[in-house]
């Protein structure tokens, strides 16, 4: 990596872990996907530049996730740390890949930039929506290495 | 009364099935997908489709599209590995006897002209290539690139030849459709005016039987019908010096809830079928009192066809109402549509 684009990003506190209830332990209770569960799947994705998670940089927030378990829809809005972030597509792709692997295939996942927070919002959204281009990207070994690093366990 | 019956569900591909193509005889079809294989399906005596042949060694990445030539002797496959393979059965078995190289990036679509001596390919590298096929008895077929057309400003998703003439259409991520024909004076391939109306990626296009109309489908969730107007048209629509102009005469909006990935206009029945990201297949029919300059299409049936995105629809070339669909769920399905009228 050459120079960091955003040298001093704002760092936010992580949220508390989800509290387990009795029902969570009961295998017989139907447990639909909700916003918190989706958030937990992606909050620890690493930023490509900083040794920080997307949650800590407020790239991801639970309030910007919508889930319709019945209709199989998961919609994520993410907020790049700066409006000219060249990593926006890579970050969006990492979120897509993580959910692609973690969720059952019935879900239609859309990942978009939080409106008004990026200069090339429309172009980035179009790329992330195009499943053919996403499929081609996932066959790129170099790119997948980078994405897998982002998705992997948080850096110490 | 059921309008659509499922005839057969075909499994075998691992992962997403991207495309499929009927052999012109209708006795065979080929399918392809992310598992890098081509499956050639034939009908058994008991009317069941089985994968007679699996071609595994042609491509190193996803196979995005397959197409049979009109003579039925050649099968072309387009791959993300930037190449197009042409297969034939001259030796008795399917063999890849030509690999067309030149695109800088993933090849998205391949199509044969009606005359059979032209092949077109398109790619993420924004270009459309036209290849001429030279074949002589007892000699190897040769493919010569005769045109590289750089009209689009983005990824080109689909190429489709006119059903009778050597007129080529292409659809792109730049939201436009373009057409190409050979100049009669210098034989150079030239581009017609871009056809602009969609507000997002145009995923697929299909001509009707006459070739005077074209249907397109898009990421913008609409289907559009385009009509060709020649210099002598009665509406007084201005045409360029040589040739005709294509106008969008109808937009089917509000029917699809997600991206429309494919469209096929049946050459026998005139029915339009679409494959959508909401897993559904829809069939449209032109209204009986439809004005050719402002046509009306009605949704006649919606099929809950697949458990994931539908990627491909293809009407059977011989038997009216038989429809093939393919999906991200890895399945290919064959349907029989029965018109109530």
Coordinates of C-alpha atoms in Angstrom, one line a residue:
Chain A
X1 CA 0.0 0.0 0.0
X2 CA 1.3 3.4 -0.9
X3 CA -0.2 6.5 0.9
X4 CA -3.2 6.3 3.1
X5 CA -6.0 8.3 1.6
X6 CA -7.6 9.1 4.9
X7 CA -4.9 9.5 7.5
X8 CA -6.9 10.2 10.6
X9 CA -10.3 8.6 10.4
X10 CA -12.8 9.0 13.2
X11 CA -12.8 5.9 15.3
X12 CA -16.0 4.9 17.1
X13 CA -16.7 2.5 19.9
X14 CA -17.9 -1.0 19.1
X15 CA -21.4 -2.0 20.2
X16 CA -22.1 -4.5 22.9
X17 CA -22.4 -8.2 22.0
X18 CA -25.8 -9.5 21.5
X19 CA -27.4 -10.8 24.7
X20 CA -28.4 -14.4 24.4
X21 CA -31.9 -15.1 25.5
X22 CA -33.4 -18.5 26.5
X23 CA -35.1 -18.7 23.2
X24 CA -31.8 -18.4 21.3
X25 CA -30.7 -21.6 23.0
X26 CA -33.9 -23.4 22.1
X27 CA -33.5 -25.3 18.8
X28 CA -37.2 -25.5 18.3
X29 CA -37.8 -21.8 18.1
X30 CA -37.9 -20.4 14.6
X31 CA -35.3 -17.7 14.4
X32 CA -35.7 -15.4 11.4
X33 CA -32.8 -13.3 10.2
X34 CA -32.9 -9.7 11.6
X35 CA -30.9 -6.5 11.3
X36 CA -28.7 -7.3 14.3
X37 CA -27.8 -10.7 13.0
X38 CA -26.8 -9.3 9.6
X39 CA -24.8 -6.6 11.3
X40 CA -23.0 -9.1 13.4
X41 CA -22.0 -11.0 10.2
X42 CA -20.3 -7.9 8.7
X43 CA -19.3 -5.5 11.5
X44 CA -15.9 -7.1 11.9
X45 CA -14.9 -6.9 8.3
X46 CA -11.6 -5.1 8.2
X47 CA -11.0 -1.8 6.4
X48 CA -8.6 -2.3 3.4
X49 CA -6.3 0.5 4.7
X50 CA -6.7 0.7 8.5
X51 CA -6.3 -2.0 11.1
X52 CA -9.9 -1.2 12.1
X53 CA -13.2 -2.8 11.5
X54 CA -16.0 -1.3 9.3
X55 CA -18.0 -0.9 12.5
X56 CA -15.2 1.1 14.2
X57 CA -15.0 3.5 11.2
X58 CA -18.8 3.8 11.0
X59 CA -18.7 2.5 7.5
X60 CA -21.4 0.1 8.7
X61 CA -24.2 0.8 11.1
X62 CA -27.0 -1.4 12.2
X63 CA -29.5 1.4 11.5
X64 CA -28.6 1.3 7.9
X65 CA -29.4 -2.3 7.4
X66 CA -32.9 -3.5 6.4
X67 CA -33.9 -7.2 6.4
X68 CA -37.1 -8.7 5.2
X69 CA -36.8 -12.4 6.1
X70 CA -40.1 -13.3 4.5
X71 CA -39.3 -11.7 1.2
X72 CA -35.7 -12.8 1.3
X73 CA -34.3 -9.3 1.0
X74 CA -31.2 -7.9 2.7
X75 CA -30.3 -4.3 2.0
X76 CA -27.1 -2.7 3.3
X77 CA -26.1 1.0 3.1
X78 CA -22.5 1.7 3.8
X79 CA -20.8 5.0 4.4
X80 CA -17.3 5.5 2.9
X81 CA -15.0 7.4 5.4
X82 CA -14.3 10.1 2.8
X83 CA -16.3 11.1 -0.3
X84 CA -13.5 10.3 -2.7
X85 CA -12.5 6.9 -1.2
X86 CA -11.1 4.8 -3.9
X87 CA -11.7 1.7 -1.8
X88 CA -15.5 2.1 -1.9
X89 CA -16.1 -0.7 -4.5
X90 CA -13.7 -3.0 -2.7
X91 CA -15.4 -2.4 0.6
X92 CA -18.9 -3.0 -0.9
X93 CA -17.6 -6.2 -2.6
X94 CA -16.2 -7.5 0.7
X95 CA -19.6 -7.0 2.3
X96 CA -21.3 -8.8 -0.6
X97 CA -18.9 -11.7 -0.5
X98 CA -19.2 -12.1 3.3
X99 CA -23.0 -12.3 3.0
X100 CA -22.9 -14.5 0.0
X101 CA -21.0 -17.0 2.0
X102 CA -22.9 -16.6 5.2
X103 CA -26.5 -16.4 4.2
X104 CA -28.7 -19.1 2.5
X105 CA -28.9 -18.6 -1.2
X106 CA -32.6 -17.6 -1.0
X107 CA -31.5 -14.0 0.0
X108 CA -31.3 -11.2 -2.5
X109 CA -28.5 -9.0 -1.1
X110 CA -28.0 -5.4 -2.2
X111 CA -25.1 -3.3 -1.1
X112 CA -25.2 0.4 -1.8
X113 CA -23.5 3.6 -0.7
X114 CA -25.3 5.7 1.9
X115 CA -26.9 8.4 -0.4
X116 CA -24.8 11.5 -0.5
X117 CA -21.7 10.2 1.0
X118 CA -19.5 9.4 -2.1
X119 CA -18.6 11.3 -5.2
X120 CA -19.1 8.3 -7.5
X121 CA -22.0 6.9 -5.6
X122 CA -24.0 6.0 -8.7
X123 CA -21.2 4.3 -10.6
X124 CA -20.1 2.3 -7.5
X125 CA -23.7 1.2 -6.8
X126 CA -24.1 0.1 -10.4
X127 CA -21.0 -2.1 -10.3
X128 CA -22.0 -3.7 -7.0
X129 CA -25.5 -4.5 -8.3
X130 CA -24.2 -6.1 -11.5
X131 CA -24.0 -9.7 -10.6
X132 CA -22.2 -10.6 -13.7
X133 CA -19.3 -8.3 -12.9
X134 CA -19.4 -9.4 -9.3
X135 CA -19.1 -13.0 -10.5
X136 CA -16.2 -12.1 -12.7
X137 CA -14.5 -10.2 -9.9
X138 CA -14.8 -13.3 -7.6
X139 CA -12.8 -15.3 -10.2
X140 CA -9.9 -12.9 -9.9
X141 CA -7.5 -14.6 -7.6
X142 CA -5.6 -11.4 -6.6
X143 CA -8.7 -9.5 -5.8
X144 CA -10.1 -12.5 -3.8
X145 CA -6.9 -12.6 -1.7
X146 CA -7.5 -8.9 -0.7
X147 CA -11.2 -9.5 0.0
X148 CA -10.5 -12.6 2.0
X149 CA -8.0 -10.6 4.1
X150 CA -10.7 -8.0 4.8
X151 CA -13.3 -10.6 5.7
X152 CA -10.9 -12.6 7.8
X153 CA -10.5 -12.3 11.6
X154 CA -9.8 -8.7 12.9
X155 CA -6.2 -7.7 13.0
X156 CA -4.7 -7.5 16.4
Chain B
X1 CA -56.9 -23.9 -16.0
X2 CA -53.2 -24.2 -15.9
X3 CA -51.6 -22.3 -18.7
X4 CA -48.1 -23.6 -18.1
X5 CA -46.9 -27.1 -17.3
X6 CA -43.5 -28.1 -16.1
X7 CA -42.2 -30.8 -18.4
X8 CA -38.9 -31.5 -16.8
X9 CA -36.3 -30.1 -14.3
X10 CA -32.7 -30.8 -15.3
X11 CA -29.9 -30.8 -12.9
X12 CA -26.2 -31.4 -13.4
X13 CA -24.5 -28.0 -13.5
X14 CA -22.7 -27.1 -10.3
X15 CA -23.6 -23.6 -9.4
X16 CA -25.2 -20.9 -11.5
X17 CA -26.4 -21.7 -15.0
X18 CA -25.8 -18.6 -17.2
X19 CA -27.2 -19.6 -20.6
X20 CA -28.5 -22.2 -23.0
X21 CA -29.2 -22.5 -26.7
X22 CA -31.5 -24.8 -28.7
X23 CA -30.1 -26.7 -31.6
X24 CA -32.1 -25.5 -34.7
X25 CA -33.6 -29.0 -35.0
X26 CA -35.1 -28.7 -31.5
X27 CA -33.8 -32.2 -30.7
X28 CA -30.9 -31.0 -28.7
X29 CA -29.7 -28.0 -26.6
X30 CA -26.5 -26.8 -24.9
X31 CA -26.2 -25.2 -21.6
X32 CA -23.3 -23.5 -19.7
X33 CA -22.4 -21.9 -16.4
X34 CA -20.0 -21.0 -13.7
X35 CA -18.8 -24.6 -13.4
X36 CA -16.9 -24.1 -16.7
X37 CA -18.7 -26.9 -18.5
X38 CA -21.0 -27.1 -21.5
X39 CA -23.7 -29.8 -21.3
X40 CA -25.3 -31.0 -24.5
X41 CA -28.7 -32.4 -23.8
X42 CA -30.7 -34.8 -26.1
X43 CA -34.1 -36.3 -25.9
X44 CA -34.4 -40.0 -25.0
X45 CA -37.1 -42.4 -26.5
X46 CA -39.2 -41.7 -23.4
X47 CA -39.2 -38.0 -24.1
X48 CA -36.8 -37.1 -21.3
X49 CA -33.9 -34.8 -21.7
X50 CA -30.5 -36.1 -20.6
X51 CA -27.0 -34.7 -20.7
X52 CA -25.5 -36.7 -23.5
X53 CA -22.2 -35.0 -23.5
X54 CA -20.3 -32.8 -21.0
X55 CA -17.6 -30.6 -22.5
X56 CA -15.1 -29.8 -19.7
X57 CA -11.8 -28.8 -21.3
X58 CA -12.7 -25.7 -23.4
X59 CA -12.5 -22.9 -20.9
X60 CA -10.6 -22.0 -17.7
X61 CA -13.2 -19.6 -16.3
X62 CA -17.0 -19.2 -16.3
X63 CA -18.8 -19.9 -19.6
X64 CA -21.2 -17.0 -20.0
X65 CA -23.0 -17.9 -23.2
X66 CA -23.4 -20.6 -25.8
X67 CA -24.9 -20.5 -29.4
X68 CA -25.6 -23.0 -32.1
X69 CA -25.1 -22.0 -35.8
X70 CA -28.2 -22.2 -38.0
X71 CA -26.8 -25.1 -39.9
X72 CA -26.6 -27.0 -36.6
X73 CA -23.0 -28.1 -37.1
X74 CA -21.2 -25.6 -34.9
X75 CA -21.5 -24.6 -31.2
X76 CA -19.8 -21.5 -30.0
X77 CA -19.1 -20.7 -26.3
X78 CA -18.1 -17.4 -24.8
X79 CA -16.1 -17.3 -21.6
X80 CA -14.8 -15.0 -18.9
X81 CA -11.4 -16.4 -19.8
X82 CA -11.5 -13.8 -22.8
X83 CA -11.8 -16.5 -25.5
X84 CA -14.6 -18.0 -27.7
X85 CA -14.4 -21.7 -28.5
X86 CA -16.1 -23.2 -31.6
X87 CA -17.0 -26.8 -31.3
X88 CA -18.0 -29.3 -34.0
X89 CA -18.6 -33.0 -34.4
X90 CA -16.6 -33.6 -37.6
X91 CA -14.7 -36.4 -35.9
X92 CA -17.9 -37.9 -34.5
X93 CA -17.4 -36.4 -31.0
X94 CA -17.7 -32.8 -30.0
X95 CA -14.3 -31.2 -30.2
X96 CA -13.1 -27.7 -29.9
X97 CA -11.5 -27.0 -33.3
X98 CA -11.1 -23.2 -33.1
X99 CA -10.4 -20.8 -30.3
X100 CA -11.0 -17.1 -31.1
X101 CA -8.8 -14.8 -29.2
X102 CA -8.5 -11.0 -29.1
X103 CA -10.8 -9.6 -26.5
X104 CA -9.0 -7.9 -23.6
X105 CA -11.5 -8.9 -21.0
X106 CA -14.4 -11.3 -20.3
X107 CA -16.4 -12.3 -23.3
X108 CA -20.1 -11.9 -22.5
X109 CA -22.1 -13.1 -25.5
X110 CA -21.7 -14.9 -28.9
X111 CA -24.1 -15.2 -31.8
X112 CA -24.2 -16.6 -35.4
X113 CA -25.7 -14.8 -38.4
X114 CA -28.6 -16.4 -40.3
X115 CA -26.3 -16.8 -43.3
X116 CA -24.0 -18.8 -41.1
X117 CA -20.7 -17.2 -42.3
X118 CA -20.5 -14.5 -39.6
X119 CA -20.0 -14.8 -35.9
X120 CA -20.2 -11.8 -33.5
X121 CA -18.8 -11.6 -29.9
X122 CA -18.8 -8.8 -27.3
X123 CA -16.9 -8.2 -24.2
X124 CA -16.4 -6.2 -21.0
X125 CA -13.6 -4.5 -23.0
X126 CA -16.5 -2.4 -24.5
X127 CA -16.0 -3.8 -28.0
X128 CA -18.0 -5.9 -30.5
X129 CA -16.1 -8.1 -32.9
X130 CA -17.3 -9.6 -36.1
X131 CA -15.7 -12.8 -37.4
X132 CA -15.9 -14.2 -40.9
X133 CA -15.8 -18.0 -41.3
X134 CA -13.9 -19.4 -44.2
X135 CA -14.5 -23.1 -44.7
X136 CA -13.5 -25.3 -47.6
X137 CA -14.0 -29.1 -48.0
X138 CA -11.2 -31.1 -46.4
X139 CA -9.7 -28.0 -44.8
X140 CA -9.7 -26.6 -41.4
X141 CA -12.2 -23.8 -40.8
X142 CA -10.6 -20.4 -40.5
X143 CA -12.0 -17.4 -38.6
X144 CA -11.0 -13.9 -39.6
X145 CA -11.8 -10.9 -37.5
X146 CA -13.3 -8.4 -40.0
X147 CA -14.5 -5.7 -37.7
X148 CA -13.8 -4.3 -34.2
X149 CA -16.6 -2.0 -33.3
X150 CA -16.1 0.5 -30.4
X151 CA -19.4 2.3 -30.2
X152 CA -20.2 1.4 -26.7
X153 CA -18.6 3.3 -23.8
X154 CA -19.0 0.4 -21.3
X155 CA -19.2 -3.4 -20.9
X156 CA -21.2 -5.0 -23.8
X157 CA -23.6 -7.6 -22.4
X158 CA -25.3 -9.1 -25.5
X159 CA -25.0 -9.5 -29.2
X160 CA -27.9 -10.7 -31.4
X161 CA -28.1 -11.0 -35.2
X162 CA -31.2 -10.1 -37.3
X163 CA -33.3 -13.2 -38.2
X164 CA -32.8 -12.7 -41.9
X165 CA -30.3 -10.0 -42.7
X166 CA -26.7 -9.4 -41.8
X167 CA -27.7 -6.7 -39.3
X168 CA -26.2 -7.0 -35.8
X169 CA -27.5 -5.5 -32.5
X170 CA -25.7 -5.1 -29.2
X171 CA -26.7 -4.2 -25.7
X172 CA -24.6 -2.6 -23.0
X173 CA -23.9 -1.5 -19.5
X174 CA -23.9 2.1 -21.0
X175 CA -27.7 1.7 -21.1
X176 CA -27.8 1.8 -24.9
X177 CA -28.4 -0.6 -27.8
X178 CA -26.5 -0.3 -31.0
X179 CA -26.9 -1.7 -34.5
X180 CA -24.3 -2.4 -37.1
X181 CA -24.4 -3.2 -40.8
X182 CA -22.1 -3.4 -43.7
X183 CA -21.7 -0.4 -46.0
X184 CA -22.7 -1.6 -49.5
X185 CA -20.0 0.6 -51.1
X186 CA -16.8 -0.2 -49.2
X187 CA -18.0 -3.3 -47.3
X188 CA -16.9 -1.7 -44.0
X189 CA -19.0 -2.4 -41.0
X190 CA -20.7 0.8 -39.7
X191 CA -22.6 1.8 -36.7
X192 CA -26.2 3.1 -36.7
X193 CA -27.3 5.8 -34.3
X194 CA -27.4 4.5 -30.7
X195 CA -30.8 3.5 -29.4
X196 CA -31.3 5.3 -26.0
X197 CA -34.2 5.0 -23.7
X198 CA -33.3 2.5 -20.9
X199 CA -32.1 4.1 -17.7
X200 CA -29.7 1.3 -16.7
X201 CA -27.8 -1.7 -18.1
X202 CA -29.5 -3.4 -21.1
X203 CA -29.0 -7.1 -20.4
X204 CA -30.6 -8.7 -23.4
X205 CA -32.3 -8.1 -26.8
X206 CA -34.3 -10.3 -29.2
X207 CA -35.8 -9.6 -32.6
X208 CA -39.3 -10.7 -33.6
X209 CA -39.8 -13.0 -36.6
X210 CA -40.0 -10.2 -39.1
X211 CA -36.8 -8.5 -37.8
X212 CA -38.6 -5.2 -38.0
X213 CA -39.0 -5.1 -34.2
X214 CA -36.7 -5.6 -31.3
X215 CA -37.4 -6.2 -27.6
X216 CA -34.9 -5.2 -24.9
X217 CA -34.8 -5.8 -21.2
X218 CA -32.9 -4.0 -18.5
X219 CA -31.6 -3.5 -15.0
X220 CA -34.1 -0.7 -14.9
X221 CA -36.8 -3.4 -14.5
X222 CA -38.5 -2.5 -17.8
X223 CA -38.9 -4.2 -21.2
X224 CA -39.0 -2.0 -24.3
X225 CA -40.2 -2.6 -27.9
X226 CA -38.4 -0.9 -30.7
X227 CA -39.7 -0.5 -34.2
X228 CA -37.8 0.0 -37.4
X229 CA -38.8 2.9 -39.6
X230 CA -37.6 3.2 -43.2
X231 CA -37.2 6.4 -45.3
X232 CA -40.7 5.9 -46.7
X233 CA -42.5 5.6 -43.4
X234 CA -46.0 7.1 -43.2
X235 CA -45.4 8.8 -39.8
X236 CA -42.8 11.1 -41.4
X237 CA -40.1 10.0 -38.9
X238 CA -36.8 11.4 -40.3
X239 CA -34.3 8.8 -41.4
X240 CA -30.6 9.1 -42.0
X241 CA -29.4 9.1 -45.6
X242 CA -28.9 5.4 -45.9
X243 CA -31.2 3.1 -44.1
X244 CA -33.6 3.2 -41.3
X245 CA -34.1 4.4 -37.7
X246 CA -35.2 2.5 -34.7
X247 CA -37.7 4.1 -32.2
X248 CA -38.9 2.9 -28.8
X249 CA -42.7 2.4 -29.3
X250 CA -43.6 0.7 -26.1
X251 CA -42.3 0.4 -22.5
X252 CA -43.5 -2.4 -20.3
X253 CA -43.0 -0.9 -16.8
X254 CA -44.4 -2.1 -13.5
X255 CA -44.4 -5.8 -14.3
X256 CA -40.9 -6.8 -13.0
X257 CA -39.7 -6.2 -9.4
X258 CA -36.0 -6.7 -10.1
X259 CA -33.5 -6.7 -13.0
X260 CA -34.7 -8.4 -16.2
X261 CA -31.8 -10.5 -17.3
X262 CA -33.1 -12.1 -20.5
X263 CA -35.8 -11.8 -23.1
X264 CA -36.8 -14.1 -26.0
X265 CA -39.3 -13.2 -28.7
X266 CA -40.8 -16.4 -30.1
X267 CA -40.5 -16.5 -33.8
X268 CA -43.5 -18.8 -34.2
X269 CA -46.1 -17.5 -31.7
X270 CA -45.0 -13.9 -31.2
X271 CA -45.0 -14.5 -27.4
X272 CA -42.4 -12.6 -25.3
X273 CA -40.8 -14.4 -22.4
X274 CA -38.6 -12.7 -19.7
X275 CA -36.2 -14.0 -17.1
X276 CA -36.1 -11.8 -13.9
X277 CA -34.0 -11.4 -10.8
X278 CA -37.1 -12.0 -8.8
X279 CA -36.9 -15.7 -9.8
X280 CA -40.0 -15.4 -12.0
X281 CA -40.6 -16.0 -15.7
X282 CA -43.2 -13.9 -17.4
X283 CA -45.0 -14.3 -20.7
X284 CA -46.4 -11.4 -22.6
X285 CA -48.6 -11.3 -25.6
X286 CA -49.4 -8.5 -28.0
X287 CA -53.0 -7.3 -27.7
X288 CA -55.3 -8.2 -30.6
X289 CA -56.2 -4.5 -31.3
X290 CA -52.6 -3.3 -30.8
X291 CA -51.6 -0.3 -33.0
X292 CA -48.2 -1.2 -34.6
X293 CA -46.9 2.3 -33.9
X294 CA -48.0 2.2 -30.3
X295 CA -48.3 -1.5 -29.5
X296 CA -49.9 -2.9 -26.3
X297 CA -48.6 -6.0 -24.6
X298 CA -50.5 -8.0 -22.0
X299 CA -49.0 -10.2 -19.3
X300 CA -50.6 -13.5 -19.8
X301 CA -48.8 -15.6 -17.2
X302 CA -46.3 -15.4 -14.4
X303 CA -44.4 -18.6 -13.6
X304 CA -42.8 -19.2 -10.2
X305 CA -40.0 -20.9 -12.0
X306 CA -36.9 -20.9 -9.9
X307 CA -35.6 -20.5 -6.3
X308 CA -33.0 -17.9 -7.4
X309 CA -32.5 -15.4 -10.2
X310 CA -33.7 -16.5 -13.6
X311 CA -30.9 -15.9 -16.1
X312 CA -32.1 -17.3 -19.4
X313 CA -35.3 -17.9 -21.4
X314 CA -35.4 -19.6 -24.8
X315 CA -38.4 -20.6 -26.9
X316 CA -38.2 -24.0 -28.7
X317 CA -37.3 -23.4 -32.3
X318 CA -39.8 -26.0 -33.6
X319 CA -42.6 -26.8 -31.1
X320 CA -44.7 -23.8 -30.2
X321 CA -45.1 -23.0 -26.5
X322 CA -42.1 -25.1 -25.3
X323 CA -39.9 -22.8 -23.2
X324 CA -36.5 -23.4 -21.6
X325 CA -35.5 -21.5 -18.5
X326 CA -32.2 -21.5 -16.5
X327 CA -31.3 -20.0 -13.1
X328 CA -28.7 -19.2 -10.5
X329 CA -30.2 -22.2 -8.5
X330 CA -28.3 -24.5 -10.9
X331 CA -31.4 -25.8 -12.6
X332 CA -32.7 -25.8 -16.1
X333 CA -36.5 -26.3 -16.6
X334 CA -38.5 -27.1 -19.7
X335 CA -42.1 -25.8 -19.8
X336 CA -45.1 -26.2 -22.0
X337 CA -47.2 -23.0 -22.4
X338 CA -50.8 -23.5 -23.6
X339 CA -52.5 -20.5 -25.0
X340 CA -56.1 -20.3 -23.8
X341 CA -57.4 -18.8 -27.1

